[in-house]
PDB file of C-alpha atoms and ligand atoms in Angstrom:
ATOM      1  CA  MET A  16       9.685 -17.281   4.497  1.00 62.00           C
ATOM      2  CA  PRO A  17       9.738 -15.898   1.034  1.00 88.00           C
ATOM      3  CA  LEU A  18       8.890 -13.045  -1.164  1.00 96.00           C
ATOM      4  CA  VAL A  19       5.367 -13.862  -2.341  1.00 96.00           C
ATOM      5  CA  ASN A  20       3.048 -12.776  -5.115  1.00 95.00           C
ATOM      6  CA  MET A  21       0.571 -10.194  -3.825  1.00 95.00           C
ATOM      7  CA  LYS A  22      -2.410 -11.906  -5.452  1.00 94.00           C
ATOM      8  CA  GLU A  23      -1.726 -15.100  -3.486  1.00 93.00           C
ATOM      9  CA  LEU A  24      -1.513 -13.128  -0.272  1.00 95.00           C
ATOM     10  CA  LEU A  25      -4.772 -11.279  -0.927  1.00 97.00           C
ATOM     11  CA  LEU A  26      -6.728 -14.323  -2.077  1.00 94.00           C
ATOM     12  CA  LYS A  27      -5.901 -15.969   1.255  1.00 96.00           C
ATOM     13  CA  ALA A  28      -7.046 -12.776   3.012  1.00 97.00           C
ATOM     14  CA  ASN A  29     -10.273 -12.993   1.000  1.00 95.00           C
ATOM     15  CA  GLU A  30     -10.917 -16.575   2.056  1.00 94.00           C
ATOM     16  CA  GLU A  31     -10.187 -15.868   5.717  1.00 95.00           C
ATOM     17  CA  ASN A  32     -11.786 -12.423   5.844  1.00 94.00           C
ATOM     18  CA  TYR A  33      -9.063 -10.010   6.927  1.00 97.00           C
ATOM     19  CA  ALA A  34      -7.019  -7.254   5.231  1.00 98.00           C
ATOM     20  CA  VAL A  35      -3.270  -7.057   4.670  1.00 98.00           C
ATOM     21  CA  GLY A  36      -1.503  -3.776   5.412  1.00 98.00           C
ATOM     22  CA  ALA A  37       0.528  -2.231   2.594  1.00 98.00           C
ATOM     23  CA  PHE A  38       3.043   0.097   4.185  1.00 98.00           C
ATOM     24  CA  ASN A  39       5.021   2.699   2.267  1.00 98.00           C
ATOM     25  CA  VAL A  40       8.719   2.802   3.102  1.00 98.00           C
ATOM     26  CA  ALA A  41      11.405   5.323   2.241  1.00 98.00           C
ATOM     27  CA  ASN A  42      14.696   3.949   3.595  1.00 98.00           C
ATOM     28  CA  MET A  43      16.383   0.936   5.161  1.00 98.00           C
ATOM     29  CA  GLU A  44      15.227   1.783   8.676  1.00 98.00           C
ATOM     30  CA  MET A  45      11.591   1.810   7.560  1.00 98.00           C
ATOM     31  CA  VAL A  46      11.973  -1.479   5.697  1.00 98.00           C
ATOM     32  CA  ARG A  47      13.457  -3.087   8.806  1.00 98.00           C
ATOM     33  CA  GLY A  48      10.866  -1.639  11.192  1.00 98.00           C
ATOM     34  CA  ALA A  49       7.919  -2.693   9.024  1.00 98.00           C
ATOM     35  CA  ILE A  50       9.087  -6.269   8.490  1.00 98.00           C
ATOM     36  CA  LYS A  51      10.042  -6.696  12.160  1.00 98.00           C
ATOM     37  CA  ALA A  52       6.504  -5.688  13.220  1.00 98.00           C
ATOM     38  CA  ALA A  53       5.016  -8.242  10.806  1.00 98.00           C
ATOM     39  CA  GLU A  54       7.384 -10.924  12.087  1.00 98.00           C
ATOM     40  CA  ASP A  55       6.556 -10.214  15.725  1.00 98.00           C
ATOM     41  CA  LEU A  56       2.850 -10.546  14.932  1.00 98.00           C
ATOM     42  CA  ASN A  57       3.324 -13.484  12.558  1.00 98.00           C
ATOM     43  CA  SER A  58       1.460 -11.512   9.902  1.00 98.00           C
ATOM     44  CA  PRO A  59       1.797 -11.224   6.131  1.00 98.00           C
ATOM     45  CA  ILE A  60       2.761  -7.741   4.974  1.00 98.00           C
ATOM     46  CA  ILE A  61       3.119  -5.678   1.800  1.00 98.00           C
ATOM     47  CA  ILE A  62       5.878  -3.092   1.605  1.00 98.00           C
ATOM     48  CA  GLN A  63       5.717  -0.522  -1.157  1.00 98.00           C
ATOM     49  CA  VAL A  64       7.290   2.591  -2.587  1.00 98.00           C
ATOM     50  CA  ALA A  65       5.397   5.116  -4.729  1.00 98.00           C
ATOM     51  CA  GLU A  66       6.737   6.447  -8.025  1.00 97.00           C
ATOM     52  CA  GLY A  67       6.166  10.008  -6.787  1.00 96.00           C
ATOM     53  CA  ARG A  68       8.694   9.416  -3.979  1.00 97.00           C
ATOM     54  CA  LEU A  69      11.567   8.065  -6.085  1.00 98.00           C
ATOM     55  CA  GLU A  70      13.248  11.448  -5.948  1.00 97.00           C
ATOM     56  CA  TYR A  71      13.930  10.682  -2.261  1.00 97.00           C
ATOM     57  CA  SER A  72      14.261   6.899  -2.487  1.00 98.00           C
ATOM     58  CA  PRO A  73      15.710   5.963  -5.912  1.00 98.00           C
ATOM     59  CA  LEU A  74      14.183   2.761  -7.271  1.00 98.00           C
ATOM     60  CA  ASP A  75      17.535   1.127  -8.091  1.00 98.00           C
ATOM     61  CA  LEU A  76      18.631   1.555  -4.464  1.00 98.00           C
ATOM     62  CA  ILE A  77      15.512   0.983  -2.409  1.00 98.00           C
ATOM     63  CA  GLY A  78      14.014  -1.668  -4.725  1.00 98.00           C
ATOM     64  CA  PRO A  79      16.719  -4.358  -4.362  1.00 98.00           C
ATOM     65  CA  MET A  80      16.858  -3.665  -0.617  1.00 98.00           C
ATOM     66  CA  MET A  81      13.090  -4.241  -0.275  1.00 98.00           C
ATOM     67  CA  ILE A  82      13.370  -7.483  -2.234  1.00 98.00           C
ATOM     68  CA  GLU A  83      16.305  -8.787  -0.190  1.00 98.00           C
ATOM     69  CA  ALA A  84      14.591  -7.887   3.089  1.00 98.00           C
ATOM     70  CA  ALA A  85      11.448  -9.709   1.931  1.00 98.00           C
ATOM     71  CA  LYS A  86      13.433 -12.817   0.998  1.00 98.00           C
ATOM     72  CA  ALA A  87      15.136 -12.874   4.388  1.00 97.00           C
ATOM     73  CA  SER A  88      11.895 -12.409   6.319  1.00 98.00           C
ATOM     74  CA  LYS A  89      10.242 -15.014   8.554  1.00 97.00           C
ATOM     75  CA  VAL A  90       6.788 -14.070   7.232  1.00 98.00           C
ATOM     76  CA  ASP A  91       5.237 -13.715   3.766  1.00 97.00           C
ATOM     77  CA  VAL A  92       6.131 -10.357   2.230  1.00 98.00           C
ATOM     78  CA  SER A  93       5.000  -8.863  -1.085  1.00 98.00           C
ATOM     79  CA  VAL A  94       6.823  -5.932  -2.626  1.00 98.00           C
ATOM     80  CA  ASN A  95       4.608  -3.510  -4.528  1.00 98.00           C
ATOM     81  CA  PHE A  96       5.358  -0.542  -6.778  1.00 98.00           C
ATOM     82  CA  ASP A  97       2.759   1.965  -5.605  1.00 98.00           C
ATOM     83  CA  HIS A  98       1.107   4.577  -7.870  1.00 96.00           C
ATOM     84  CA  GLY A  99       3.096   3.670 -10.963  1.00 97.00           C
ATOM     85  CA  LEU A 100       2.808   6.473 -13.492  1.00 95.00           C
ATOM     86  CA  THR A 101       5.316   5.643 -16.223  1.00 96.00           C
ATOM     87  CA  LEU A 102       5.910   2.419 -18.103  1.00 96.00           C
ATOM     88  CA  LYS A 103       9.662   3.001 -17.768  1.00 98.00           C
ATOM     89  CA  ASN A 104       9.668   2.830 -13.963  1.00 98.00           C
ATOM     90  CA  ILE A 105       7.058   0.068 -13.855  1.00 98.00           C
ATOM     91  CA  LYS A 106       9.266  -2.055 -16.134  1.00 98.00           C
ATOM     92  CA  ARG A 107      12.281  -1.318 -13.932  1.00 98.00           C
ATOM     93  CA  ALA A 108      10.383  -2.344 -10.769  1.00 98.00           C
ATOM     94  CA  LEU A 109       9.415  -5.619 -12.470  1.00 98.00           C
ATOM     95  CA  GLU A 110      13.027  -6.248 -13.514  1.00 98.00           C
ATOM     96  CA  ILE A 111      14.181  -5.663  -9.935  1.00 98.00           C
ATOM     97  CA  GLY A 112      11.710  -8.308  -8.774  1.00 98.00           C
ATOM     98  CA  PHE A 113       8.676  -6.444  -7.403  1.00 98.00           C
ATOM     99  CA  THR A 114       5.856  -8.967  -7.084  1.00 97.00           C
ATOM    100  CA  SER A 115       3.199  -6.421  -8.043  1.00 97.00           C
ATOM    101  CA  VAL A 116       2.850  -3.032  -9.651  1.00 98.00           C
ATOM    102  CA  MET A 117       0.100  -0.470  -9.479  1.00 98.00           C
ATOM    103  CA  ILE A 118      -0.743   1.524 -12.555  1.00 97.00           C
ATOM    104  CA  ASP A 119      -2.524   4.685 -11.567  1.00 94.00           C
ATOM    105  CA  GLY A 120      -4.658   5.763 -14.497  1.00 94.00           C
ATOM    106  CA  SER A 121      -7.295   7.241 -12.202  1.00 91.00           C
ATOM    107  CA  LYS A 122      -6.915  10.743 -13.615  1.00 90.00           C
ATOM    108  CA  LEU A 123      -7.553   9.520 -17.172  1.00 95.00           C
ATOM    109  CA  PRO A 124     -10.886   8.869 -18.906  1.00 95.00           C
ATOM    110  CA  LEU A 125     -12.014   5.248 -18.378  1.00 96.00           C
ATOM    111  CA  GLU A 126     -11.081   4.020 -21.886  1.00 97.00           C
ATOM    112  CA  GLU A 127      -7.551   5.421 -21.569  1.00 97.00           C
ATOM    113  CA  ASN A 128      -7.199   3.929 -18.089  1.00 97.00           C
ATOM    114  CA  ILE A 129      -8.258   0.559 -19.570  1.00 98.00           C
ATOM    115  CA  ASN A 130      -5.719   0.722 -22.402  1.00 98.00           C
ATOM    116  CA  LEU A 131      -2.884   1.822 -20.145  1.00 97.00           C
ATOM    117  CA  THR A 132      -3.667  -0.936 -17.655  1.00 98.00           C
ATOM    118  CA  LYS A 133      -3.724  -3.549 -20.434  1.00 98.00           C
ATOM    119  CA  ASN A 134      -0.193  -2.526 -21.459  1.00 98.00           C
ATOM    120  CA  VAL A 135       1.047  -2.853 -17.878  1.00 98.00           C
ATOM    121  CA  ILE A 136      -0.617  -6.263 -17.468  1.00 98.00           C
ATOM    122  CA  GLU A 137       1.153  -7.481 -20.591  1.00 98.00           C
ATOM    123  CA  GLU A 138       4.511  -6.442 -19.084  1.00 98.00           C
ATOM    124  CA  ALA A 139       3.756  -7.845 -15.634  1.00 98.00           C
ATOM    125  CA  LYS A 140       2.821 -11.251 -17.079  1.00 98.00           C
ATOM    126  CA  LYS A 141       6.410 -11.688 -18.284  1.00 98.00           C
ATOM    127  CA  TYR A 142       7.493 -11.600 -14.623  1.00 97.00           C
ATOM    128  CA  ASN A 143       4.539 -13.463 -13.129  1.00 96.00           C
ATOM    129  CA  ALA A 144       3.717 -10.300 -11.184  1.00 97.00           C
ATOM    130  CA  CYS A 145       0.218  -9.024 -10.511  1.00 97.00           C
ATOM    131  CA  VAL A 146      -1.305  -5.632 -11.252  1.00 98.00           C
ATOM    132  CA  GLU A 147      -3.367  -3.188  -9.197  1.00 98.00           C
ATOM    133  CA  ALA A 148      -5.330  -0.436 -10.941  1.00 98.00           C
ATOM    134  CA  GLU A 149      -7.693   2.298  -9.767  1.00 96.00           C
ATOM    135  CA  VAL A 150     -11.188   3.188 -10.975  1.00 95.00           C
ATOM    136  CA  GLY A 151     -12.739   6.367  -9.641  1.00 92.00           C
ATOM    137  CA  ARG A 152     -10.394   8.796  -7.917  1.00 87.00           C
ATOM    138  CA  VAL A 153      -8.981   8.703  -4.392  1.00 84.00           C
ATOM    139  CA  GLY A 154      -8.700  12.287  -3.132  1.00 76.00           C
ATOM    140  CA  GLY A 155      -5.749  14.222  -1.676  1.00 77.00           C
ATOM    141  CA  SER A 156      -2.165  13.783  -2.855  1.00 73.00           C
ATOM    142  CA  GLU A 157       0.037  10.726  -2.502  1.00 69.00           C
ATOM    143  CA  ASP A 158       3.295  12.656  -3.016  1.00 73.00           C
ATOM    144  CA  ASP A 159       2.673  16.233  -1.836  1.00 73.00           C
ATOM    145  CA  SER A 160       1.946  17.338  -5.417  1.00 73.00           C
ATOM    146  CA  ASN A 161      -1.483  18.391  -6.724  1.00 72.00           C
ATOM    147  CA  VAL A 162      -4.385  17.679  -4.437  1.00 75.00           C
ATOM    148  CA  VAL A 163      -7.248  16.035  -6.318  1.00 75.00           C
ATOM    149  CA  SER A 164     -10.907  15.798  -5.371  1.00 77.00           C
ATOM    150  CA  ILE A 165     -12.656  12.505  -4.620  1.00 75.00           C
ATOM    151  CA  LEU A 166     -14.668  10.811  -7.371  1.00 86.00           C
ATOM    152  CA  TYR A 167     -16.543   7.726  -6.097  1.00 92.00           C
ATOM    153  CA  THR A 168     -15.918   4.528  -8.019  1.00 95.00           C
ATOM    154  CA  ASP A 169     -18.869   3.807 -10.282  1.00 94.00           C
ATOM    155  CA  VAL A 170     -19.749   0.145  -9.997  1.00 95.00           C
ATOM    156  CA  ASN A 171     -20.557  -0.219 -13.709  1.00 96.00           C
ATOM    157  CA  ASP A 172     -17.245   1.400 -14.663  1.00 96.00           C
ATOM    158  CA  ALA A 173     -15.455  -1.013 -12.320  1.00 97.00           C
ATOM    159  CA  LYS A 174     -17.287  -3.986 -13.858  1.00 97.00           C
ATOM    160  CA  LYS A 175     -16.432  -2.903 -17.405  1.00 97.00           C
ATOM    161  CA  PHE A 176     -12.824  -2.182 -16.398  1.00 98.00           C
ATOM    162  CA  ILE A 177     -12.304  -5.658 -14.926  1.00 98.00           C
ATOM    163  CA  LYS A 178     -14.025  -7.392 -17.826  1.00 97.00           C
ATOM    164  CA  GLU A 179     -11.840  -5.627 -20.392  1.00 98.00           C
ATOM    165  CA  THR A 180      -8.505  -5.708 -18.555  1.00 98.00           C
ATOM    166  CA  ASP A 181      -8.727  -8.788 -16.329  1.00 97.00           C
ATOM    167  CA  VAL A 182      -6.785  -6.813 -13.713  1.00 98.00           C
ATOM    168  CA  ASP A 183      -5.892  -8.683 -10.497  1.00 97.00           C
ATOM    169  CA  ILE A 184      -6.651  -6.098  -7.805  1.00 97.00           C
ATOM    170  CA  LEU A 185      -8.721  -2.912  -7.808  1.00 98.00           C
ATOM    171  CA  ALA A 186      -8.295   0.280  -5.769  1.00 97.00           C
ATOM    172  CA  VAL A 187     -11.621   1.992  -5.095  1.00 96.00           C
ATOM    173  CA  ALA A 188     -12.660   5.509  -4.162  1.00 95.00           C
ATOM    174  CA  ILE A 189     -15.307   5.540  -1.442  1.00 95.00           C
ATOM    175  CA  GLY A 190     -14.537   8.876   0.242  1.00 91.00           C
ATOM    176  CA  ASN A 191     -10.931   7.999   1.126  1.00 91.00           C
ATOM    177  CA  ALA A 192      -8.082  10.454   0.473  1.00 87.00           C
ATOM    178  CA  HIS A 193      -4.278  10.455   0.674  1.00 87.00           C
ATOM    179  CA  GLY A 194      -2.492  12.416   3.391  1.00 86.00           C
ATOM    180  CA  VAL A 195      -4.017  13.985   6.474  1.00 84.00           C
ATOM    181  CA  TYR A 196      -7.809  14.429   6.216  1.00 79.00           C
ATOM    182  CA  SER A 197      -8.930  18.018   6.688  1.00 78.00           C
ATOM    183  CA  GLY A 198     -12.018  16.887   8.647  1.00 80.00           C
ATOM    184  CA  GLU A 199     -13.420  13.523   9.755  1.00 83.00           C
ATOM    185  CA  PRO A 200     -12.947  10.992   6.943  1.00 86.00           C
ATOM    186  CA  LYS A 201     -16.365   9.864   5.750  1.00 90.00           C
ATOM    187  CA  LEU A 202     -16.328   6.537   3.969  1.00 94.00           C
ATOM    188  CA  ASN A 203     -19.399   5.701   1.948  1.00 94.00           C
ATOM    189  CA  PHE A 204     -20.172   2.097   2.844  1.00 96.00           C
ATOM    190  CA  GLU A 205     -23.166   1.971   0.510  1.00 95.00           C
ATOM    191  CA  VAL A 206     -20.793   2.503  -2.399  1.00 95.00           C
ATOM    192  CA  LEU A 207     -18.371  -0.099  -1.029  1.00 97.00           C
ATOM    193  CA  GLU A 208     -21.119  -2.646  -0.413  1.00 97.00           C
ATOM    194  CA  SER A 209     -22.459  -2.255  -3.913  1.00 96.00           C
ATOM    195  CA  ILE A 210     -18.941  -2.673  -5.395  1.00 96.00           C
ATOM    196  CA  ASN A 211     -18.326  -5.698  -3.188  1.00 97.00           C
ATOM    197  CA  ARG A 212     -21.574  -7.352  -4.306  1.00 96.00           C
ATOM    198  CA  THR A 213     -20.606  -6.993  -7.967  1.00 95.00           C
ATOM    199  CA  ILE A 214     -16.812  -7.322  -8.030  1.00 95.00           C
ATOM    200  CA  GLU A 215     -15.042 -10.532  -7.078  1.00 94.00           C
ATOM    201  CA  ILE A 216     -11.385  -9.523  -7.159  1.00 96.00           C
ATOM    202  CA  PRO A 217      -9.671  -8.164  -3.987  1.00 97.00           C
ATOM    203  CA  LEU A 218     -10.255  -4.442  -3.393  1.00 98.00           C
ATOM    204  CA  VAL A 219      -7.751  -1.875  -2.095  1.00 98.00           C
ATOM    205  CA  LEU A 220      -8.286   1.076   0.220  1.00 97.00           C
ATOM    206  CA  HIS A 221      -5.789   3.876  -0.342  1.00 96.00           C
ATOM    207  CA  GLY A 222      -5.414   6.830   2.017  1.00 94.00           C
ATOM    208  CA  GLY A 223      -5.444   4.789   5.235  1.00 96.00           C
ATOM    209  CA  THR A 224      -4.016   7.532   7.450  1.00 95.00           C
ATOM    210  CA  GLY A 225      -6.704   8.948   9.747  1.00 94.00           C
ATOM    211  CA  ILE A 226      -9.381   6.316   9.160  1.00 95.00           C
ATOM    212  CA  THR A 227     -10.916   4.947  12.363  1.00 96.00           C
ATOM    213  CA  LYS A 228     -10.381   1.409  13.687  1.00 97.00           C
ATOM    214  CA  GLU A 229     -14.080   0.691  13.276  1.00 97.00           C
ATOM    215  CA  ASP A 230     -14.073   1.783   9.637  1.00 97.00           C
ATOM    216  CA  PHE A 231     -10.912  -0.234   8.908  1.00 98.00           C
ATOM    217  CA  ARG A 232     -12.550  -3.335  10.364  1.00 97.00           C
ATOM    218  CA  LYS A 233     -15.761  -2.736   8.462  1.00 97.00           C
ATOM    219  CA  CYS A 234     -13.763  -2.314   5.220  1.00 98.00           C
ATOM    220  CA  ALA A 235     -11.858  -5.548   5.870  1.00 97.00           C
ATOM    221  CA  LYS A 236     -15.201  -7.377   6.127  1.00 96.00           C
ATOM    222  CA  THR A 237     -16.559  -5.681   2.987  1.00 97.00           C
ATOM    223  CA  GLY A 238     -14.123  -6.756   0.287  1.00 97.00           C
ATOM    224  CA  ILE A 239     -11.124  -4.531   1.119  1.00 98.00           C
ATOM    225  CA  LYS A 240      -8.158  -6.880   1.322  1.00 98.00           C
ATOM    226  CA  LYS A 241      -5.252  -4.416   1.028  1.00 98.00           C
ATOM    227  CA  ILE A 242      -5.067  -1.222   3.069  1.00 98.00           C
ATOM    228  CA  ASN A 243      -2.431   1.384   2.211  1.00 98.00           C
ATOM    229  CA  ILE A 244      -0.758   3.353   4.983  1.00 98.00           C
ATOM    230  CA  ALA A 245       1.913   5.962   4.243  1.00 97.00           C
ATOM    231  CA  THR A 246       1.582   9.337   6.001  1.00 96.00           C
ATOM    232  CA  ALA A 247       0.881   7.847   9.446  1.00 97.00           C
ATOM    233  CA  THR A 248       4.156   5.909   9.332  1.00 98.00           C
ATOM    234  CA  PHE A 249       6.190   8.856   8.073  1.00 98.00           C
ATOM    235  CA  ASN A 250       4.693  10.979  10.860  1.00 98.00           C
ATOM    236  CA  SER A 251       5.410   8.311  13.456  1.00 98.00           C
ATOM    237  CA  VAL A 252       9.073   8.197  12.363  1.00 98.00           C
ATOM    238  CA  ASP A 253       9.195  11.969  12.588  1.00 98.00           C
ATOM    239  CA  ARG A 254       7.771  11.899  16.143  1.00 98.00           C
ATOM    240  CA  TYR A 255      10.249   9.243  17.292  1.00 97.00           C
ATOM    241  CA  VAL A 256      13.175  11.207  15.848  1.00 96.00           C
ATOM    242  CA  LYS A 257      12.029  14.422  17.550  1.00 95.00           C
ATOM    243  CA  GLU A 258      11.621  12.536  20.799  1.00 94.00           C
ATOM    244  CA  PHE A 259      15.112  11.103  20.375  1.00 92.00           C
ATOM    245  CA  TYR A 260      16.615  14.584  20.028  1.00 90.00           C
ATOM    246  CA  LYS A 261      14.634  15.833  23.000  1.00 91.00           C
ATOM    247  CA  ASN A 262      15.929  13.055  25.242  1.00 88.00           C
ATOM    248  CA  ASN A 263      19.521  12.771  24.043  1.00 84.00           C
ATOM    249  CA  ASP A 264      22.186  15.407  24.513  1.00 79.00           C
ATOM    250  CA  ASP A 265      24.986  13.268  23.136  1.00 77.00           C
ATOM    251  CA  THR A 266      25.060  12.778  19.392  1.00 77.00           C
ATOM    252  CA  ASN A 267      24.729   9.159  18.356  1.00 86.00           C
ATOM    253  CA  TYR A 268      23.888   8.592  14.715  1.00 89.00           C
ATOM    254  CA  PHE A 269      23.138   4.901  15.134  1.00 92.00           C
ATOM    255  CA  LYS A 270      20.659   5.488  17.917  1.00 91.00           C
ATOM    256  CA  LEU A 271      18.978   7.986  15.627  1.00 92.00           C
ATOM    257  CA  ASN A 272      18.611   5.196  13.047  1.00 95.00           C
ATOM    258  CA  LEU A 273      17.054   2.969  15.677  1.00 96.00           C
ATOM    259  CA  ALA A 274      14.527   5.703  16.481  1.00 96.00           C
ATOM    260  CA  GLN A 275      13.412   5.545  12.840  1.00 98.00           C
ATOM    261  CA  VAL A 276      13.122   1.752  12.955  1.00 98.00           C
ATOM    262  CA  ARG A 277      11.090   2.070  16.164  1.00 98.00           C
ATOM    263  CA  GLY A 278       8.813   4.781  14.764  1.00 98.00           C
ATOM    264  CA  THR A 279       7.993   2.581  11.785  1.00 98.00           C
ATOM    265  CA  TYR A 280       7.612  -0.544  13.893  1.00 98.00           C
ATOM    266  CA  GLU A 281       5.065   1.011  16.276  1.00 98.00           C
ATOM    267  CA  ASN A 282       2.795   2.295  13.532  1.00 98.00           C
ATOM    268  CA  VAL A 283       2.913  -0.884  11.451  1.00 98.00           C
ATOM    269  CA  TYR A 284       2.320  -3.042  14.551  1.00 98.00           C
ATOM    270  CA  LYS A 285      -0.713  -0.991  15.545  1.00 98.00           C
ATOM    271  CA  HIS A 286      -2.292  -1.261  12.101  1.00 98.00           C
ATOM    272  CA  ILE A 287      -1.658  -4.989  11.654  1.00 98.00           C
ATOM    273  CA  LYS A 288      -3.535  -5.565  14.925  1.00 98.00           C
ATOM    274  CA  ILE A 289      -6.519  -3.633  13.551  1.00 98.00           C
ATOM    275  CA  PHE A 290      -6.524  -5.252  10.114  1.00 98.00           C
ATOM    276  CA  GLY A 291      -6.873  -8.780  11.556  1.00 97.00           C
ATOM    277  CA  SER A 292      -3.871 -10.323   9.787  1.00 98.00           C
ATOM    278  CA  GLU A 293      -2.045 -11.326  12.992  1.00 98.00           C
ATOM    279  CA  ASN A 294      -1.060 -15.029  12.962  1.00 97.00           C
ATOM    280  CA  LYS A 295      -2.065 -15.347   9.300  1.00 96.00           C
ATOM    281  CA  ALA A 296       1.470 -15.553   7.875  1.00 91.00           C
TER     282      ALA A 296
HETATM  283  P1  LIG B 302      -1.930   7.789   3.321  1.00 66.45           P
HETATM  284  O1  LIG B 302      -0.685   8.593   3.124  1.00 66.45           O
HETATM  285  O2  LIG B 302      -3.136   8.642   3.466  1.00 66.45           O
HETATM  286  O3  LIG B 302      -1.794   6.795   4.431  1.00 66.45           O
HETATM  287  O4  LIG B 302      -2.180   6.964   1.972  1.00 66.45           O
HETATM  288  C1  LIG B 302      -1.323   5.949   1.626  1.00 66.45           C
HETATM  289  C2  LIG B 302      -1.580   5.419   0.267  1.00 66.45           C
HETATM  290  O5  LIG B 302      -2.703   5.270  -0.138  1.00 66.45           O
HETATM  291  C3  LIG B 302      -0.418   5.070  -0.556  1.00 66.45           C
HETATM  292  O6  LIG B 302      -0.780   4.654  -1.826  1.00 66.45           O
END
């Protein structure tokens, strides 16, 4: 089954009341592990790479690989450019064939975020790709750089933003943060419910690592249709690799690669089961 537009995938999730996992990948082993988990569960999936990680996974190398893997997959796969920061790299991702791009203007004043998003939407239209933006500010750091504090999405700001930009998908800040939470993550469902009552487009939850099953399920029933998971998968790969070294005296590079595929697979599989997208491909 093909590479699909992310909006299509999320509108179906909206109708049938589940969320689709958006899993960050950094190399070929992670791409393979993530898509294999989705195939085994007959689930749609989004794979993504963040602009802040291109230093480790150059866009011109990982991008075409993600696209080709999506095209060869048995399930619906969307390929998203996560946390786009520069028009240059967003344009490149669109040229490569990404089906969606995120423009992260969350650190800018609302009006500037609106104008920046409008420019990205204009570009994306040329490729029939959809656009995700963020209003409010998700906490933590998505690329080990500056840690930012959480600023809840204001429902009136979100309304104005959507009216002026006509953006396809909106990431919200409801107490979620990137990376490992320092304490118990505390999502504010009152904020989410009020956004969900007012906003009709699919919502995105960033900072999925560390959130409880119950909260994920509640989010998926309260307008969140895309859930981003990065750190938990990277950490799972790390654990599988360490385990591999612990249990293997002989050096075998290819088995090491398989440990990375397995580490990705297990984490993606676990999350798809929670998000309710199994058998929805
Ligand atoms: P985590 O690293 O907290 O899972 O966040 C992922 C994310 O939101 C990527 O955009």
